Amino acid sequence: GYVYFRNVGERVLIGGGRNLDTEGETTTDFGSNNNIEKYLLNILSTHILTDCDFEIEYQWSGIMGFNKSKLPRVERLPTGIHVAIGLGGMGVALGSLVGRQVADLLLQS
């Protein structure tokens, strides 16, 4: 039920709002949700970028990954594939740190 945003250079990254359509967001299918999209655009224009015009450069949807430990899983699998999964809905907040951890693993292999 949260809205997350942060600066990325001269841009803003925003996401969240899944609580607006819990049933529609409980899925393994990729795809945008028009109601959530409109909600986030409204937040962006009325609370974050209030005094300027903006355009959407890119948007995407994702599937939230959870695990029993509630900690991200960052490791090299026996097949040689590196994974960074199970961020528990905190991908925007944890993604940079987890990305560095995967990079360190790749450099070690």
Short mmCIF file of N, CA and C in Angstrom, two decimals:
data_model
loop_
_atom_site.label_atom_id
_atom_site.label_comp_id
_atom_site.label_asym_id
_atom_site.label_seq_id
_atom_site.Cartn_x
_atom_site.Cartn_y
_atom_site.Cartn_z
N GLY A 1 0.79 -1.19 0.00
CA GLY A 1 0.00 0.00 0.00
C GLY A 1 0.83 1.26 0.00
N TYR A 2 2.10 1.15 -0.32
CA TYR A 2 2.97 2.32 -0.27
C TYR A 2 3.28 2.82 -1.67
N VAL A 3 3.71 4.07 -1.74
CA VAL A 3 4.25 4.64 -2.97
C VAL A 3 5.72 4.90 -2.69
N TYR A 4 6.57 4.41 -3.58
CA TYR A 4 8.01 4.60 -3.47
C TYR A 4 8.47 5.50 -4.59
N PHE A 5 9.37 6.42 -4.29
CA PHE A 5 9.98 7.20 -5.36
C PHE A 5 11.37 7.64 -4.94
N ARG A 6 12.19 7.89 -5.94
CA ARG A 6 13.54 8.40 -5.70
C ARG A 6 14.05 9.06 -6.97
N ASN A 7 15.03 9.94 -6.80
CA ASN A 7 15.68 10.57 -7.94
C ASN A 7 16.64 9.57 -8.57
N VAL A 8 16.68 9.58 -9.88
CA VAL A 8 17.66 8.81 -10.65
C VAL A 8 18.23 9.79 -11.65
N GLY A 9 19.34 10.43 -11.29
CA GLY A 9 19.88 11.50 -12.13
C GLY A 9 18.88 12.65 -12.18
N GLU A 10 18.49 13.02 -13.38
CA GLU A 10 17.51 14.10 -13.57
C GLU A 10 16.09 13.56 -13.70
N ARG A 11 15.90 12.30 -13.35
CA ARG A 11 14.59 11.66 -13.51
C ARG A 11 14.05 11.22 -12.16
N VAL A 12 12.79 10.79 -12.16
CA VAL A 12 12.16 10.27 -10.95
C VAL A 12 11.69 8.85 -11.24
N LEU A 13 11.99 7.95 -10.32
CA LEU A 13 11.51 6.58 -10.37
C LEU A 13 10.40 6.48 -9.34
N ILE A 14 9.22 6.03 -9.75
CA ILE A 14 8.08 5.92 -8.83
C ILE A 14 7.39 4.58 -9.04
N GLY A 15 6.88 4.02 -7.96
CA GLY A 15 6.16 2.76 -8.04
C GLY A 15 5.33 2.55 -6.79
N GLY A 16 4.57 1.48 -6.79
CA GLY A 16 3.75 1.15 -5.64
C GLY A 16 2.28 1.19 -5.98
N GLY A 17 1.45 1.35 -4.97
CA GLY A 17 0.01 1.44 -5.17
C GLY A 17 -0.70 0.12 -5.36
N ARG A 18 -0.03 -0.99 -5.10
CA ARG A 18 -0.64 -2.30 -5.34
C ARG A 18 -1.90 -2.52 -4.50
N ASN A 19 -2.01 -1.83 -3.39
CA ASN A 19 -3.17 -1.98 -2.52
C ASN A 19 -4.47 -1.53 -3.18
N LEU A 20 -4.38 -0.78 -4.26
CA LEU A 20 -5.58 -0.31 -4.95
C LEU A 20 -6.31 -1.44 -5.66
N ASP A 21 -5.62 -2.52 -5.97
CA ASP A 21 -6.22 -3.65 -6.68
C ASP A 21 -5.52 -4.94 -6.24
N THR A 22 -5.75 -5.33 -5.00
CA THR A 22 -5.07 -6.50 -4.44
C THR A 22 -5.34 -7.75 -5.26
N GLU A 23 -6.58 -7.96 -5.66
CA GLU A 23 -6.91 -9.15 -6.44
C GLU A 23 -6.22 -9.15 -7.80
N GLY A 24 -6.26 -8.02 -8.49
CA GLY A 24 -5.63 -7.91 -9.80
C GLY A 24 -4.11 -8.01 -9.74
N GLU A 25 -3.53 -7.64 -8.60
CA GLU A 25 -2.09 -7.66 -8.44
C GLU A 25 -1.57 -9.00 -7.90
N THR A 26 -2.46 -9.90 -7.54
CA THR A 26 -2.07 -11.23 -7.08
C THR A 26 -2.06 -12.14 -8.30
N THR A 27 -0.95 -12.12 -9.02
CA THR A 27 -0.86 -12.81 -10.30
C THR A 27 0.59 -13.14 -10.62
N THR A 28 0.77 -14.04 -11.55
CA THR A 28 2.10 -14.32 -12.08
C THR A 28 2.23 -13.80 -13.51
N ASP A 29 1.23 -13.02 -13.95
CA ASP A 29 1.25 -12.44 -15.30
C ASP A 29 1.85 -11.04 -15.27
N PHE A 30 2.68 -10.74 -16.26
CA PHE A 30 3.21 -9.39 -16.41
C PHE A 30 2.15 -8.53 -17.10
N GLY A 31 2.09 -7.27 -16.76
CA GLY A 31 1.18 -6.35 -17.42
C GLY A 31 0.87 -5.18 -16.51
N SER A 32 0.61 -4.04 -17.13
CA SER A 32 0.33 -2.84 -16.33
C SER A 32 -1.11 -2.85 -15.85
N ASN A 33 -1.37 -2.09 -14.81
CA ASN A 33 -2.68 -1.96 -14.22
C ASN A 33 -3.08 -0.49 -14.38
N ASN A 34 -4.08 -0.24 -15.22
CA ASN A 34 -4.46 1.15 -15.56
C ASN A 34 -4.83 1.98 -14.34
N ASN A 35 -5.54 1.40 -13.38
CA ASN A 35 -5.93 2.17 -12.18
C ASN A 35 -4.72 2.58 -11.36
N ILE A 36 -3.79 1.67 -11.19
CA ILE A 36 -2.58 1.98 -10.43
C ILE A 36 -1.72 2.98 -11.19
N GLU A 37 -1.65 2.80 -12.49
CA GLU A 37 -0.89 3.73 -13.34
C GLU A 37 -1.42 5.16 -13.18
N LYS A 38 -2.73 5.34 -13.26
CA LYS A 38 -3.35 6.67 -13.11
C LYS A 38 -3.09 7.23 -11.71
N TYR A 39 -3.17 6.38 -10.70
CA TYR A 39 -2.93 6.80 -9.32
C TYR A 39 -1.50 7.33 -9.16
N LEU A 40 -0.52 6.59 -9.68
CA LEU A 40 0.88 7.01 -9.56
C LEU A 40 1.14 8.30 -10.33
N LEU A 41 0.54 8.44 -11.50
CA LEU A 41 0.69 9.69 -12.26
C LEU A 41 0.11 10.87 -11.49
N ASN A 42 -1.01 10.65 -10.82
CA ASN A 42 -1.61 11.71 -10.02
C ASN A 42 -0.71 12.09 -8.85
N ILE A 43 -0.16 11.12 -8.16
CA ILE A 43 0.79 11.39 -7.06
C ILE A 43 1.99 12.18 -7.58
N LEU A 44 2.51 11.75 -8.72
CA LEU A 44 3.67 12.41 -9.31
C LEU A 44 3.38 13.88 -9.61
N SER A 45 2.22 14.15 -10.21
CA SER A 45 1.91 15.53 -10.61
C SER A 45 1.41 16.41 -9.47
N THR A 46 0.80 15.83 -8.45
CA THR A 46 0.24 16.66 -7.37
C THR A 46 1.13 16.77 -6.13
N HIS A 47 2.12 15.85 -5.99
CA HIS A 47 2.94 15.87 -4.79
C HIS A 47 4.45 15.92 -5.03
N ILE A 48 4.90 15.48 -6.20
CA ILE A 48 6.35 15.36 -6.41
C ILE A 48 6.85 16.36 -7.44
N LEU A 49 6.26 16.36 -8.62
CA LEU A 49 6.67 17.29 -9.69
C LEU A 49 5.55 18.31 -9.91
N THR A 50 5.29 19.10 -8.88
CA THR A 50 4.12 19.98 -8.89
C THR A 50 4.26 21.20 -9.78
N ASP A 51 5.47 21.65 -10.03
CA ASP A 51 5.67 22.90 -10.77
C ASP A 51 6.32 22.72 -12.13
N CYS A 52 6.22 21.53 -12.71
CA CYS A 52 6.86 21.33 -14.01
C CYS A 52 6.12 20.28 -14.82
N ASP A 53 6.26 20.41 -16.13
CA ASP A 53 5.72 19.39 -17.02
C ASP A 53 6.69 18.21 -17.03
N PHE A 54 6.18 17.04 -17.30
CA PHE A 54 7.04 15.86 -17.38
C PHE A 54 6.42 14.87 -18.36
N GLU A 55 7.25 13.96 -18.81
CA GLU A 55 6.75 12.87 -19.65
C GLU A 55 7.30 11.56 -19.11
N ILE A 56 6.57 10.51 -19.36
CA ILE A 56 6.98 9.18 -18.90
C ILE A 56 7.96 8.61 -19.92
N GLU A 57 9.16 8.32 -19.46
CA GLU A 57 10.19 7.78 -20.35
C GLU A 57 10.04 6.27 -20.51
N TYR A 58 9.70 5.59 -19.43
CA TYR A 58 9.64 4.14 -19.47
C TYR A 58 8.77 3.66 -18.31
N GLN A 59 8.03 2.60 -18.54
CA GLN A 59 7.27 1.99 -17.45
C GLN A 59 7.28 0.48 -17.63
N TRP A 60 7.12 -0.24 -16.53
CA TRP A 60 7.14 -1.69 -16.58
C TRP A 60 6.34 -2.24 -15.40
N SER A 61 6.06 -3.51 -15.48
CA SER A 61 5.45 -4.20 -14.35
C SER A 61 6.38 -5.33 -13.94
N GLY A 62 6.14 -5.86 -12.79
CA GLY A 62 6.97 -6.96 -12.31
C GLY A 62 6.19 -7.86 -11.40
N ILE A 63 6.82 -8.92 -11.00
CA ILE A 63 6.21 -9.87 -10.08
C ILE A 63 7.02 -9.82 -8.79
N MET A 64 6.32 -9.62 -7.68
CA MET A 64 7.00 -9.54 -6.39
C MET A 64 7.41 -10.93 -5.93
N GLY A 65 8.64 -11.04 -5.45
CA GLY A 65 9.14 -12.33 -4.98
C GLY A 65 9.32 -12.34 -3.48
N PHE A 66 8.75 -13.33 -2.83
CA PHE A 66 8.85 -13.46 -1.38
C PHE A 66 9.47 -14.82 -1.05
N ASN A 67 10.10 -14.90 0.11
CA ASN A 67 10.60 -16.18 0.58
C ASN A 67 10.42 -16.27 2.09
N LYS A 68 10.60 -17.45 2.64
CA LYS A 68 10.34 -17.67 4.07
C LYS A 68 11.22 -16.84 4.99
N SER A 69 12.47 -16.63 4.61
CA SER A 69 13.39 -15.89 5.49
C SER A 69 13.16 -14.38 5.45
N LYS A 70 12.42 -13.92 4.45
CA LYS A 70 12.17 -12.48 4.24
C LYS A 70 13.44 -11.71 3.92
N LEU A 71 14.50 -12.42 3.53
CA LEU A 71 15.75 -11.80 3.12
C LEU A 71 15.98 -12.08 1.64
N PRO A 72 16.59 -11.15 0.91
CA PRO A 72 16.89 -11.41 -0.50
C PRO A 72 17.82 -12.62 -0.64
N ARG A 73 17.65 -13.31 -1.72
CA ARG A 73 18.52 -14.45 -2.04
C ARG A 73 19.46 -14.01 -3.14
N VAL A 74 20.74 -13.93 -2.82
CA VAL A 74 21.77 -13.52 -3.77
C VAL A 74 22.83 -14.61 -3.77
N GLU A 75 22.91 -15.35 -4.86
CA GLU A 75 23.85 -16.47 -4.89
C GLU A 75 24.10 -16.95 -6.32
N ARG A 76 25.12 -17.78 -6.43
CA ARG A 76 25.42 -18.46 -7.69
C ARG A 76 24.88 -19.88 -7.57
N LEU A 77 24.00 -20.27 -8.49
CA LEU A 77 23.43 -21.61 -8.47
C LEU A 77 24.42 -22.60 -9.07
N PRO A 78 24.26 -23.89 -8.77
CA PRO A 78 25.16 -24.91 -9.32
C PRO A 78 25.22 -24.89 -10.86
N THR A 79 24.18 -24.39 -11.50
CA THR A 79 24.16 -24.31 -12.96
C THR A 79 25.00 -23.16 -13.49
N GLY A 80 25.53 -22.31 -12.59
CA GLY A 80 26.33 -21.16 -13.00
C GLY A 80 25.52 -19.89 -13.15
N ILE A 81 24.23 -19.98 -12.96
CA ILE A 81 23.37 -18.79 -13.04
C ILE A 81 23.42 -18.05 -11.71
N HIS A 82 23.55 -16.74 -11.78
CA HIS A 82 23.54 -15.90 -10.59
C HIS A 82 22.12 -15.36 -10.40
N VAL A 83 21.63 -15.39 -9.16
CA VAL A 83 20.28 -14.92 -8.88
C VAL A 83 20.30 -13.83 -7.81
N ALA A 84 19.37 -12.92 -7.96
CA ALA A 84 19.09 -11.90 -6.95
C ALA A 84 17.57 -11.81 -6.89
N ILE A 85 16.98 -12.56 -5.99
CA ILE A 85 15.53 -12.72 -5.97
C ILE A 85 15.00 -12.60 -4.54
N GLY A 86 13.68 -12.50 -4.43
CA GLY A 86 13.03 -12.50 -3.13
C GLY A 86 13.23 -11.22 -2.36
N LEU A 87 13.08 -10.08 -3.02
CA LEU A 87 13.28 -8.80 -2.35
C LEU A 87 12.04 -8.36 -1.57
N GLY A 88 11.00 -9.17 -1.58
CA GLY A 88 9.84 -8.96 -0.73
C GLY A 88 9.11 -7.65 -0.95
N GLY A 89 9.06 -7.19 -2.19
CA GLY A 89 8.38 -5.93 -2.47
C GLY A 89 9.23 -4.70 -2.22
N MET A 90 10.50 -4.90 -1.92
CA MET A 90 11.39 -3.78 -1.63
C MET A 90 12.45 -3.61 -2.71
N GLY A 91 12.13 -4.03 -3.93
CA GLY A 91 13.11 -3.99 -5.02
C GLY A 91 13.65 -2.60 -5.31
N VAL A 92 12.80 -1.59 -5.26
CA VAL A 92 13.27 -0.22 -5.52
C VAL A 92 14.27 0.20 -4.45
N ALA A 93 13.96 -0.13 -3.20
CA ALA A 93 14.83 0.28 -2.10
C ALA A 93 16.11 -0.55 -2.03
N LEU A 94 16.01 -1.85 -2.33
CA LEU A 94 17.16 -2.75 -2.15
C LEU A 94 17.90 -3.08 -3.44
N GLY A 95 17.33 -2.74 -4.58
CA GLY A 95 17.88 -3.15 -5.87
C GLY A 95 19.32 -2.77 -6.10
N SER A 96 19.72 -1.57 -5.75
CA SER A 96 21.11 -1.14 -5.98
C SER A 96 22.08 -1.95 -5.13
N LEU A 97 21.76 -2.16 -3.88
CA LEU A 97 22.63 -2.94 -2.99
C LEU A 97 22.73 -4.39 -3.47
N VAL A 98 21.61 -4.99 -3.80
CA VAL A 98 21.60 -6.37 -4.27
C VAL A 98 22.35 -6.48 -5.60
N GLY A 99 22.22 -5.47 -6.45
CA GLY A 99 22.96 -5.45 -7.71
C GLY A 99 24.46 -5.46 -7.49
N ARG A 100 24.92 -4.70 -6.50
CA ARG A 100 26.35 -4.70 -6.16
C ARG A 100 26.80 -6.08 -5.66
N GLN A 101 25.94 -6.72 -4.87
CA GLN A 101 26.28 -8.05 -4.36
C GLN A 101 26.41 -9.06 -5.50
N VAL A 102 25.52 -8.99 -6.47
CA VAL A 102 25.60 -9.88 -7.63
C VAL A 102 26.85 -9.57 -8.43
N ALA A 103 27.17 -8.30 -8.61
CA ALA A 103 28.39 -7.92 -9.34
C ALA A 103 29.62 -8.49 -8.65
N ASP A 104 29.67 -8.41 -7.32
CA ASP A 104 30.79 -8.99 -6.58
C ASP A 104 30.89 -10.50 -6.80
N LEU A 105 29.74 -11.18 -6.80
CA LEU A 105 29.74 -12.62 -7.06
C LEU A 105 30.26 -12.93 -8.46
N LEU A 106 29.84 -12.14 -9.43
CA LEU A 106 30.29 -12.36 -10.81
C LEU A 106 31.79 -12.16 -10.93
N LEU A 107 32.32 -11.17 -10.24
CA LEU A 107 33.76 -10.91 -10.31
C LEU A 107 34.57 -12.01 -9.63
N GLN A 108 33.97 -12.68 -8.67
CA GLN A 108 34.65 -13.77 -7.97
C GLN A 108 34.64 -15.07 -8.76
N SER A 109 33.70 -15.20 -9.72
CA SER A 109 33.59 -16.48 -10.44
C SER A 109 34.39 -16.48 -11.72
#
